Amino acid sequence: MTDATSPRRKRTARFVEIAEAAGVSPATVDRVLNERGSVSAAMRARVVAAARQLGVPRVLPDTRHGLVHIDVLTPNNDTPFFQRLSLALQRSMQMLDRRIVLHRQVLPEADDAVITRAILEPRYKRAALVVTTHDTEAVRGALNTVIERGESVVTMVTDVADVARVHYAGIDNSCAGRTAGYFVGRLAARPGKVLLLCSRKDYRAHVDRIEGCREKLSEFGHLIAEVEPVETYDNPDACHRAVMRALKHGDLVGIYNSGYGSAGIEAALQKAGAAGKVVWVGHEMLDHHRRYIEQGTMDIVIDQDPDGQVFSALQHVLNACGVVDAPVQPGPVEFRVFCSANVRRSAYLVEDVSGPAR
């Protein structure tokens, strides 16, 4: 095959072309790309940027120096979901470059003074923060303040309104609520009321779930959603009392619980002889939820994939800090729906994390 007919590969940019684009000498390009000799940080950055722009097909030197401090602020909540979220964070921290320092803080769920102080007053030069917190005016103000001073913010699990965060790493909670409402509406054969149990009304995730469920239930003419959802704070006793009260009216056909506390719901249904007669939709594929589904007491579980939320949060926050250049996946984390036909068999909590957290 002659030169005239052979396929030609795209020519790789030469040092002289990179030097011209960066405004330096070819010798400087050689020192930077082959990492020999001393070159100023600014000049290194110019050479690497020029090489990247010209499409040089090689691993380019890292121009970043120093530690990147990132805060991860989560609530003091011992439910299995947050335990699994914590384990996912520990696993992720072990895979990070040593330059990346994640500082985890567990904060009171409703103490705005403590929460805003953690947001506003880091003890180190912070590049970004990942935050799971309730949505209040004080919290919104604090987050907007750190964003204005150049820090990147990612909200995780539950979003915060009117904040210019980089990304929300969580499920579409309105969609999750509508999904719950759809299944209650389809599975409840007789007319009656649907009890809505809301974990906390100061967390946007739970408010969105309840509103989404109510919106979908309105499409089913034979069902009536309770006017005011019962706030349970994930307490099984509060769930038990709410279900027992609703059962006394004799027309309860469905239950949607946006949070934790299912042991109280199951106990109430069993006590009243209503297990399997009331459609029940809840959250997280917990081990005891698997048992409830298998015994026919619970119908549907919406699992919000805490591991996926941690991955999404770290992917976006590291991208915002310039640590990773790979494109990030936009949009919410996908949730999963489980029932008796596809119930997950693996344990919800697997505490296999070794090594100290940084």
mmCIF file of C-alpha atoms in Angstrom:
data_model
loop_
_atom_site.group_PDB
_atom_site.id
_atom_site.type_symbol
_atom_site.label_atom_id
_atom_site.label_comp_id
_atom_site.label_asym_id
_atom_site.label_seq_id
_atom_site.Cartn_x
_atom_site.Cartn_y
_atom_site.Cartn_z
ATOM 1 C CA MET A 1 0.000 0.000 0.000
ATOM 2 C CA THR A 2 1.490 3.365 -1.040
ATOM 3 C CA ASP A 3 1.677 6.485 1.081
ATOM 4 C CA ALA A 4 -0.919 8.027 -1.196
ATOM 5 C CA THR A 5 -3.532 5.395 -0.388
ATOM 6 C CA SER A 6 -2.725 4.508 3.247
ATOM 7 C CA PRO A 7 -4.956 5.984 5.972
ATOM 8 C CA ARG A 8 -3.351 8.900 7.765
ATOM 9 C CA ARG A 9 -3.514 9.335 11.508
ATOM 10 C CA LYS A 10 -4.154 12.715 13.035
ATOM 11 C CA ARG A 11 -0.761 14.191 13.913
ATOM 12 C CA THR A 12 -0.030 14.696 17.596
ATOM 13 C CA ALA A 13 0.798 18.250 18.631
ATOM 14 C CA ARG A 14 4.559 18.755 18.989
ATOM 15 C CA PHE A 15 6.307 20.463 21.885
ATOM 16 C CA VAL A 16 6.890 23.545 19.735
ATOM 17 C CA GLU A 17 3.146 23.911 19.107
ATOM 18 C CA ILE A 18 2.301 23.446 22.777
ATOM 19 C CA ALA A 19 4.993 25.995 23.631
ATOM 20 C CA GLU A 20 3.520 28.484 21.170
ATOM 21 C CA ALA A 21 0.004 28.009 22.580
ATOM 22 C CA ALA A 22 1.232 28.364 26.170
ATOM 23 C CA GLY A 23 3.611 31.247 25.472
ATOM 24 C CA VAL A 24 6.684 29.392 26.776
ATOM 25 C CA SER A 25 9.754 27.699 25.318
ATOM 26 C CA PRO A 26 9.793 24.094 24.034
ATOM 27 C CA ALA A 27 12.313 23.312 26.787
ATOM 28 C CA THR A 28 9.768 24.410 29.399
ATOM 29 C CA VAL A 29 7.128 22.199 27.790
ATOM 30 C CA ASP A 30 9.565 19.279 27.997
ATOM 31 C CA ARG A 31 10.240 19.926 31.705
ATOM 32 C CA VAL A 32 6.521 20.185 32.512
ATOM 33 C CA LEU A 33 5.207 17.215 30.527
ATOM 34 C CA ASN A 34 8.070 14.938 31.534
ATOM 35 C CA GLU A 35 8.059 16.300 35.100
ATOM 36 C CA ARG A 36 11.731 17.157 35.367
ATOM 37 C CA GLY A 37 13.245 20.385 36.554
ATOM 38 C CA SER A 38 11.533 23.197 38.449
ATOM 39 C CA VAL A 39 8.782 25.223 36.797
ATOM 40 C CA SER A 40 6.454 27.705 38.487
ATOM 41 C CA ALA A 41 2.916 26.562 39.275
ATOM 42 C CA ALA A 42 1.430 29.197 36.971
ATOM 43 C CA MET A 43 3.618 28.132 34.050
ATOM 44 C CA ARG A 44 2.866 24.438 34.664
ATOM 45 C CA ALA A 45 -0.845 25.229 34.547
ATOM 46 C CA ARG A 46 -0.473 27.098 31.235
ATOM 47 C CA VAL A 47 1.463 24.259 29.597
ATOM 48 C CA VAL A 48 -0.953 21.557 30.765
ATOM 49 C CA ALA A 49 -3.954 23.648 29.688
ATOM 50 C CA ALA A 50 -2.426 24.161 26.238
ATOM 51 C CA ALA A 51 -1.634 20.454 25.881
ATOM 52 C CA ARG A 52 -5.162 19.538 26.892
ATOM 53 C CA GLN A 53 -6.623 22.051 24.420
ATOM 54 C CA LEU A 54 -4.484 20.632 21.601
ATOM 55 C CA GLY A 55 -5.626 17.104 22.434
ATOM 56 C CA VAL A 56 -2.258 15.636 23.398
ATOM 57 C CA PRO A 57 -2.940 11.873 23.811
ATOM 58 C CA ARG A 58 -1.037 11.251 27.045
ATOM 59 C CA VAL A 59 -1.574 11.410 30.782
ATOM 60 C CA LEU A 60 -0.886 15.011 31.702
ATOM 61 C CA PRO A 61 0.746 16.071 34.976
ATOM 62 C CA ASP A 62 -1.501 17.133 37.832
ATOM 63 C CA THR A 63 -1.199 20.884 38.335
ATOM 64 C CA ARG A 64 -3.074 20.937 41.608
ATOM 65 C CA HIS A 65 -1.206 21.151 44.906
ATOM 66 C CA GLY A 66 -2.161 21.163 48.562
ATOM 67 C CA LEU A 67 -5.043 19.590 50.445
ATOM 68 C CA VAL A 68 -8.640 19.949 49.317
ATOM 69 C CA HIS A 69 -10.876 20.216 52.382
ATOM 70 C CA ILE A 70 -14.518 19.171 51.986
ATOM 71 C CA ASP A 71 -17.100 19.085 54.776
ATOM 72 C CA VAL A 72 -19.848 16.461 54.872
ATOM 73 C CA LEU A 73 -22.607 17.592 57.245
ATOM 74 C CA THR A 74 -25.282 15.039 58.157
ATOM 75 C CA PRO A 75 -27.972 14.947 60.859
ATOM 76 C CA ASN A 76 -27.773 13.029 64.113
ATOM 77 C CA ASN A 77 -30.166 10.335 62.962
ATOM 78 C CA ASP A 78 -29.685 6.654 63.845
ATOM 79 C CA THR A 79 -32.216 5.158 61.429
ATOM 80 C CA PRO A 80 -30.907 2.315 59.217
ATOM 81 C CA PHE A 81 -30.949 4.619 56.187
ATOM 82 C CA PHE A 82 -28.489 7.054 57.768
ATOM 83 C CA GLN A 83 -26.411 4.169 59.112
ATOM 84 C CA ARG A 84 -26.088 2.861 55.565
ATOM 85 C CA LEU A 85 -25.323 6.358 54.277
ATOM 86 C CA SER A 86 -22.537 6.595 56.870
ATOM 87 C CA LEU A 87 -21.074 3.250 55.807
ATOM 88 C CA ALA A 88 -21.156 4.352 52.167
ATOM 89 C CA LEU A 89 -19.271 7.525 53.097
ATOM 90 C CA GLN A 90 -16.633 5.511 54.953
ATOM 91 C CA ARG A 91 -16.097 3.236 51.961
ATOM 92 C CA SER A 92 -15.835 6.208 49.608
ATOM 93 C CA MET A 93 -13.357 8.040 51.836
ATOM 94 C CA GLN A 94 -10.942 5.114 51.639
ATOM 95 C CA MET A 95 -10.861 5.378 47.843
ATOM 96 C CA LEU A 96 -10.065 9.087 47.686
ATOM 97 C CA ASP A 97 -6.669 10.535 46.915
ATOM 98 C CA ARG A 98 -4.824 11.571 50.086
ATOM 99 C CA ARG A 99 -5.023 15.182 48.932
ATOM 100 C CA ILE A 100 -8.787 15.059 49.423
ATOM 101 C CA VAL A 101 -9.737 15.412 53.082
ATOM 102 C CA LEU A 102 -13.378 14.775 53.954
ATOM 103 C CA HIS A 103 -14.376 16.136 57.344
ATOM 104 C CA ARG A 104 -17.568 14.492 58.587
ATOM 105 C CA GLN A 105 -19.728 16.291 61.121
ATOM 106 C CA VAL A 106 -22.905 14.865 62.638
ATOM 107 C CA LEU A 107 -25.167 17.715 63.725
ATOM 108 C CA PRO A 108 -28.420 18.045 65.705
ATOM 109 C CA GLU A 109 -31.356 17.762 63.305
ATOM 110 C CA ALA A 110 -33.149 20.958 64.305
ATOM 111 C CA ASP A 111 -30.530 23.222 65.935
ATOM 112 C CA ASP A 112 -30.088 26.057 63.455
ATOM 113 C CA ALA A 113 -27.395 27.725 65.570
ATOM 114 C CA VAL A 114 -25.164 24.641 65.446
ATOM 115 C CA ILE A 115 -25.956 23.890 61.796
ATOM 116 C CA THR A 116 -25.290 27.409 60.521
ATOM 117 C CA ARG A 117 -22.082 27.656 62.562
ATOM 118 C CA ALA A 118 -20.810 24.450 60.947
ATOM 119 C CA ILE A 119 -21.698 25.846 57.520
ATOM 120 C CA LEU A 120 -20.234 29.310 58.062
ATOM 121 C CA GLU A 121 -17.183 28.691 60.264
ATOM 122 C CA PRO A 122 -14.914 25.884 59.022
ATOM 123 C CA ARG A 123 -11.620 25.522 60.900
ATOM 124 C CA TYR A 124 -9.672 25.206 57.639
ATOM 125 C CA LYS A 125 -9.719 26.653 54.138
ATOM 126 C CA ARG A 126 -12.670 24.737 52.770
ATOM 127 C CA ALA A 127 -13.277 24.144 49.076
ATOM 128 C CA ALA A 128 -16.764 22.677 49.291
ATOM 129 C CA LEU A 129 -19.372 21.007 51.439
ATOM 130 C CA VAL A 130 -21.944 18.260 51.095
ATOM 131 C CA VAL A 131 -24.922 18.863 53.352
ATOM 132 C CA THR A 132 -28.007 16.986 54.509
ATOM 133 C CA THR A 133 -30.145 19.280 56.619
ATOM 134 C CA HIS A 134 -33.593 20.676 57.134
ATOM 135 C CA ASP A 135 -34.836 23.615 55.072
ATOM 136 C CA THR A 136 -35.083 26.827 57.095
ATOM 137 C CA GLU A 137 -34.430 30.486 56.384
ATOM 138 C CA ALA A 138 -31.287 30.433 58.549
ATOM 139 C CA VAL A 139 -29.868 27.403 56.744
ATOM 140 C CA ARG A 140 -30.645 28.878 53.314
ATOM 141 C CA GLY A 141 -28.923 32.120 54.279
ATOM 142 C CA ALA A 142 -25.814 30.332 55.548
ATOM 143 C CA LEU A 143 -25.505 28.189 52.425
ATOM 144 C CA ASN A 144 -25.897 31.182 50.124
ATOM 145 C CA THR A 145 -23.205 33.021 52.100
ATOM 146 C CA VAL A 146 -20.585 30.292 51.595
ATOM 147 C CA ILE A 147 -21.564 29.934 47.937
ATOM 148 C CA GLU A 148 -21.009 33.674 47.450
ATOM 149 C CA ARG A 149 -17.521 33.386 48.936
ATOM 150 C CA GLY A 150 -16.608 30.701 46.393
ATOM 151 C CA GLU A 151 -17.355 27.360 48.056
ATOM 152 C CA SER A 152 -19.210 24.657 46.142
ATOM 153 C CA VAL A 153 -22.307 23.182 47.805
ATOM 154 C CA VAL A 154 -23.985 19.845 47.097
ATOM 155 C CA THR A 155 -27.201 18.961 48.912
ATOM 156 C CA MET A 156 -27.683 15.253 49.616
ATOM 157 C CA VAL A 157 -30.787 13.160 50.469
ATOM 158 C CA THR A 158 -32.996 16.243 50.856
ATOM 159 C CA ASP A 159 -32.776 19.495 48.911
ATOM 160 C CA VAL A 160 -32.836 23.071 50.205
ATOM 161 C CA ALA A 161 -34.913 25.655 48.339
ATOM 162 C CA ASP A 162 -33.541 28.867 46.807
ATOM 163 C CA VAL A 163 -29.870 27.882 47.093
ATOM 164 C CA ALA A 164 -27.510 27.985 44.093
ATOM 165 C CA ARG A 165 -26.006 24.589 44.906
ATOM 166 C CA VAL A 166 -23.888 22.703 42.370
ATOM 167 C CA HIS A 167 -26.059 19.591 42.532
ATOM 168 C CA TYR A 168 -28.763 17.817 44.501
ATOM 169 C CA ALA A 169 -27.664 14.209 45.166
ATOM 170 C CA GLY A 170 -30.899 12.471 45.999
ATOM 171 C CA ILE A 171 -34.024 10.945 44.553
ATOM 172 C CA ASP A 172 -36.933 12.896 43.093
ATOM 173 C CA ASN A 173 -39.007 12.825 46.258
ATOM 174 C CA SER A 174 -42.144 14.197 44.612
ATOM 175 C CA CYS A 175 -41.932 11.363 42.092
ATOM 176 C CA ALA A 176 -41.395 8.850 44.913
ATOM 177 C CA GLY A 177 -44.538 10.133 46.617
ATOM 178 C CA ARG A 178 -46.525 9.934 43.386
ATOM 179 C CA THR A 179 -45.284 6.372 42.931
ATOM 180 C CA ALA A 180 -46.531 5.506 46.417
ATOM 181 C CA GLY A 181 -49.895 7.101 45.659
ATOM 182 C CA TYR A 182 -50.156 5.180 42.407
ATOM 183 C CA PHE A 183 -49.628 1.818 44.071
ATOM 184 C CA VAL A 184 -52.007 2.589 46.935
ATOM 185 C CA GLY A 185 -54.636 3.650 44.402
ATOM 186 C CA ARG A 186 -54.185 0.564 42.246
ATOM 187 C CA LEU A 187 -54.036 -1.936 45.106
ATOM 188 C CA ALA A 188 -56.807 -0.565 47.336
ATOM 189 C CA ALA A 189 -59.929 -2.288 46.005
ATOM 190 C CA ARG A 190 -62.481 -0.776 48.379
ATOM 191 C CA PRO A 191 -63.224 2.917 48.987
ATOM 192 C CA GLY A 192 -61.897 4.593 52.104
ATOM 193 C CA LYS A 193 -59.218 6.785 53.640
ATOM 194 C CA VAL A 194 -55.451 6.778 53.244
ATOM 195 C CA LEU A 195 -53.291 7.631 56.255
ATOM 196 C CA LEU A 196 -50.243 9.764 55.451
ATOM 197 C CA LEU A 197 -47.351 9.499 57.922
ATOM 198 C CA CYS A 198 -44.692 12.208 57.484
ATOM 199 C CA SER A 199 -41.323 11.797 59.183
ATOM 200 C CA ARG A 200 -40.586 15.536 59.539
ATOM 201 C CA LYS A 201 -42.283 18.573 58.075
ATOM 202 C CA ASP A 202 -39.104 20.674 58.209
ATOM 203 C CA TYR A 203 -37.325 18.383 55.736
ATOM 204 C CA ARG A 204 -38.157 19.134 52.132
ATOM 205 C CA ALA A 205 -37.766 15.472 51.115
ATOM 206 C CA HIS A 206 -40.632 14.342 53.329
ATOM 207 C CA VAL A 207 -42.872 17.277 52.443
ATOM 208 C CA ASP A 208 -42.344 16.568 48.734
ATOM 209 C CA ARG A 209 -43.127 12.871 49.209
ATOM 210 C CA ILE A 210 -46.376 13.564 51.031
ATOM 211 C CA GLU A 211 -47.473 16.199 48.508
ATOM 212 C CA GLY A 212 -46.615 13.871 45.615
ATOM 213 C CA CYS A 213 -48.585 11.027 47.160
ATOM 214 C CA ARG A 214 -51.588 13.261 47.837
ATOM 215 C CA GLU A 215 -51.464 14.556 44.247
ATOM 216 C CA LYS A 216 -51.562 11.043 42.793
ATOM 217 C CA LEU A 217 -54.235 9.804 45.210
ATOM 218 C CA SER A 218 -56.525 12.608 44.012
ATOM 219 C CA GLU A 219 -56.774 10.757 40.683
ATOM 220 C CA PHE A 220 -58.488 7.809 42.383
ATOM 221 C CA GLY A 221 -62.108 8.702 43.083
ATOM 222 C CA HIS A 222 -62.646 5.964 45.654
ATOM 223 C CA LEU A 223 -59.853 7.178 47.968
ATOM 224 C CA ILE A 224 -59.609 10.097 50.378
ATOM 225 C CA ALA A 225 -56.214 11.183 51.730
ATOM 226 C CA GLU A 226 -56.205 12.394 55.321
ATOM 227 C CA VAL A 227 -56.292 16.198 55.313
ATOM 228 C CA GLU A 228 -53.281 16.612 57.603
ATOM 229 C CA PRO A 229 -50.376 14.134 57.567
ATOM 230 C CA VAL A 230 -49.217 12.880 60.955
ATOM 231 C CA GLU A 231 -45.683 13.991 61.843
ATOM 232 C CA THR A 232 -43.950 10.985 63.446
ATOM 233 C CA TYR A 233 -40.252 11.951 63.740
ATOM 234 C CA ASP A 234 -39.494 8.335 62.728
ATOM 235 C CA ASN A 235 -40.865 7.151 66.075
ATOM 236 C CA PRO A 236 -42.494 3.673 66.002
ATOM 237 C CA ASP A 237 -44.774 4.559 68.932
ATOM 238 C CA ALA A 238 -46.053 7.649 67.109
ATOM 239 C CA CYS A 239 -46.697 5.509 64.020
ATOM 240 C CA HIS A 240 -48.515 2.911 66.137
ATOM 241 C CA ARG A 241 -50.795 5.507 67.744
ATOM 242 C CA ALA A 242 -51.605 7.117 64.388
ATOM 243 C CA VAL A 243 -52.539 3.789 62.776
ATOM 244 C CA MET A 244 -54.652 2.681 65.743
ATOM 245 C CA ARG A 245 -56.568 5.984 65.669
ATOM 246 C CA ALA A 246 -57.192 5.642 61.930
ATOM 247 C CA LEU A 247 -58.304 2.021 62.267
ATOM 248 C CA LYS A 248 -60.934 2.949 64.860
ATOM 249 C CA HIS A 249 -62.878 4.777 62.132
ATOM 250 C CA GLY A 250 -63.237 1.493 60.241
ATOM 251 C CA ASP A 251 -62.580 2.898 56.749
ATOM 252 C CA LEU A 252 -58.752 2.839 56.552
ATOM 253 C CA VAL A 253 -57.687 1.255 53.251
ATOM 254 C CA GLY A 254 -54.144 2.556 52.774
ATOM 255 C CA ILE A 255 -51.037 3.803 54.593
ATOM 256 C CA TYR A 256 -48.074 5.716 53.193
ATOM 257 C CA ASN A 257 -45.124 6.308 55.518
ATOM 258 C CA SER A 258 -42.490 8.704 54.176
ATOM 259 C CA GLY A 259 -39.888 7.736 56.793
ATOM 260 C CA TYR A 260 -38.984 5.254 59.506
ATOM 261 C CA GLY A 261 -41.067 3.714 62.314
ATOM 262 C CA SER A 262 -42.540 0.734 60.480
ATOM 263 C CA ALA A 263 -42.407 -1.541 63.530
ATOM 264 C CA GLY A 264 -45.209 0.533 65.040
ATOM 265 C CA ILE A 265 -47.315 0.274 61.888
ATOM 266 C CA GLU A 266 -46.889 -3.492 61.675
ATOM 267 C CA ALA A 267 -47.753 -3.956 65.361
ATOM 268 C CA ALA A 268 -50.919 -1.858 65.012
ATOM 269 C CA LEU A 269 -52.103 -3.746 61.926
ATOM 270 C CA GLN A 270 -51.488 -7.091 63.611
ATOM 271 C CA LYS A 271 -53.217 -5.994 66.831
ATOM 272 C CA ALA A 272 -56.318 -4.835 64.951
ATOM 273 C CA GLY A 273 -56.442 -7.880 62.679
ATOM 274 C CA ALA A 274 -55.910 -5.610 59.673
ATOM 275 C CA ALA A 275 -52.600 -7.057 58.419
ATOM 276 C CA GLY A 276 -52.908 -7.732 54.696
ATOM 277 C CA LYS A 277 -56.213 -5.856 54.512
ATOM 278 C CA VAL A 278 -54.742 -2.334 54.388
ATOM 279 C CA VAL A 279 -52.405 -1.378 51.524
ATOM 280 C CA TRP A 280 -49.089 -0.242 52.986
ATOM 281 C CA VAL A 281 -46.269 1.545 51.145
ATOM 282 C CA GLY A 282 -43.053 2.619 52.872
ATOM 283 C CA HIS A 283 -39.418 3.482 52.290
ATOM 284 C CA GLU A 284 -36.123 1.542 52.273
ATOM 285 C CA MET A 285 -35.577 -2.154 51.640
ATOM 286 C CA LEU A 286 -34.809 -2.847 55.302
ATOM 287 C CA ASP A 287 -34.477 -6.378 56.657
ATOM 288 C CA HIS A 288 -37.708 -6.130 58.653
ATOM 289 C CA HIS A 289 -39.492 -4.663 55.625
ATOM 290 C CA ARG A 290 -38.542 -7.821 53.747
ATOM 291 C CA ARG A 291 -40.204 -9.865 56.497
ATOM 292 C CA TYR A 292 -43.330 -7.679 56.418
ATOM 293 C CA ILE A 293 -43.581 -8.076 52.634
ATOM 294 C CA GLU A 294 -43.080 -11.829 52.819
ATOM 295 C CA GLN A 295 -45.808 -12.178 55.452
ATOM 296 C CA GLY A 296 -48.174 -10.029 53.371
ATOM 297 C CA THR A 297 -48.459 -7.110 55.802
ATOM 298 C CA MET A 298 -46.520 -4.622 53.655
ATOM 299 C CA ASP A 299 -47.008 -4.227 49.905
ATOM 300 C CA ILE A 300 -44.439 -1.871 48.391
ATOM 301 C CA VAL A 301 -41.056 -0.453 49.413
ATOM 302 C CA ILE A 302 -39.437 2.531 47.694
ATOM 303 C CA ASP A 303 -35.663 2.343 48.208
ATOM 304 C CA GLN A 304 -33.706 5.552 47.655
ATOM 305 C CA ASP A 305 -30.248 3.957 47.229
ATOM 306 C CA PRO A 306 -28.100 5.739 49.857
ATOM 307 C CA ASP A 307 -24.926 4.341 48.278
ATOM 308 C CA GLY A 308 -25.873 5.930 44.964
ATOM 309 C CA GLN A 309 -26.569 9.246 46.666
ATOM 310 C CA VAL A 310 -23.108 9.294 48.261
ATOM 311 C CA PHE A 311 -21.479 8.460 44.911
ATOM 312 C CA SER A 312 -23.451 11.204 43.163
ATOM 313 C CA ALA A 313 -22.602 13.774 45.844
ATOM 314 C CA LEU A 314 -18.871 13.047 45.794
ATOM 315 C CA GLN A 315 -18.734 12.873 41.999
ATOM 316 C CA HIS A 316 -20.262 16.327 41.666
ATOM 317 C CA VAL A 317 -18.376 17.964 44.530
ATOM 318 C CA LEU A 318 -15.003 16.655 43.291
ATOM 319 C CA ASN A 319 -15.839 17.836 39.788
ATOM 320 C CA ALA A 320 -16.764 21.281 41.124
ATOM 321 C CA CYS A 321 -13.433 21.439 42.973
ATOM 322 C CA GLY A 322 -11.524 20.555 39.803
ATOM 323 C CA VAL A 323 -10.286 17.264 41.243
ATOM 324 C CA VAL A 324 -11.894 15.152 38.513
ATOM 325 C CA ASP A 325 -12.512 16.196 34.915
ATOM 326 C CA ALA A 326 -14.804 13.359 33.849
ATOM 327 C CA PRO A 327 -18.376 14.362 32.935
ATOM 328 C CA VAL A 328 -20.806 13.955 35.814
ATOM 329 C CA GLN A 329 -24.243 12.372 35.637
ATOM 330 C CA PRO A 330 -26.938 15.076 35.867
ATOM 331 C CA GLY A 331 -30.346 14.690 37.435
ATOM 332 C CA PRO A 332 -31.595 12.878 40.519
ATOM 333 C CA VAL A 333 -30.557 9.458 41.796
ATOM 334 C CA GLU A 334 -32.901 6.711 40.604
ATOM 335 C CA PHE A 335 -34.986 5.043 43.290
ATOM 336 C CA ARG A 336 -36.016 1.376 43.261
ATOM 337 C CA VAL A 337 -39.392 -0.232 43.873
ATOM 338 C CA PHE A 338 -39.611 -3.588 45.662
ATOM 339 C CA CYS A 339 -42.547 -5.923 46.228
ATOM 340 C CA SER A 340 -43.047 -9.628 46.962
ATOM 341 C CA ALA A 341 -41.977 -10.524 43.411
ATOM 342 C CA ASN A 342 -38.520 -8.917 43.593
ATOM 343 C CA VAL A 343 -37.788 -8.409 47.302
ATOM 344 C CA ARG A 344 -34.052 -7.988 47.937
ATOM 345 C CA ARG A 345 -32.421 -10.803 49.921
ATOM 346 C CA SER A 346 -29.106 -9.212 50.878
ATOM 347 C CA ALA A 347 -28.751 -7.529 54.273
ATOM 348 C CA TYR A 348 -29.485 -3.807 54.311
ATOM 349 C CA LEU A 349 -26.519 -3.025 56.576
ATOM 350 C CA VAL A 350 -23.171 -4.685 55.889
ATOM 351 C CA GLU A 351 -20.577 -3.299 58.275
ATOM 352 C CA ASP A 352 -17.457 -4.450 56.476
ATOM 353 C CA VAL A 353 -15.612 -1.143 56.455
ATOM 354 C CA SER A 354 -12.050 -1.374 57.742
ATOM 355 C CA GLY A 355 -9.470 1.272 58.434
ATOM 356 C CA PRO A 356 -9.742 4.608 60.231
ATOM 357 C CA ALA A 357 -11.872 7.404 58.824
ATOM 358 C CA ARG A 358 -10.030 10.589 58.009
#
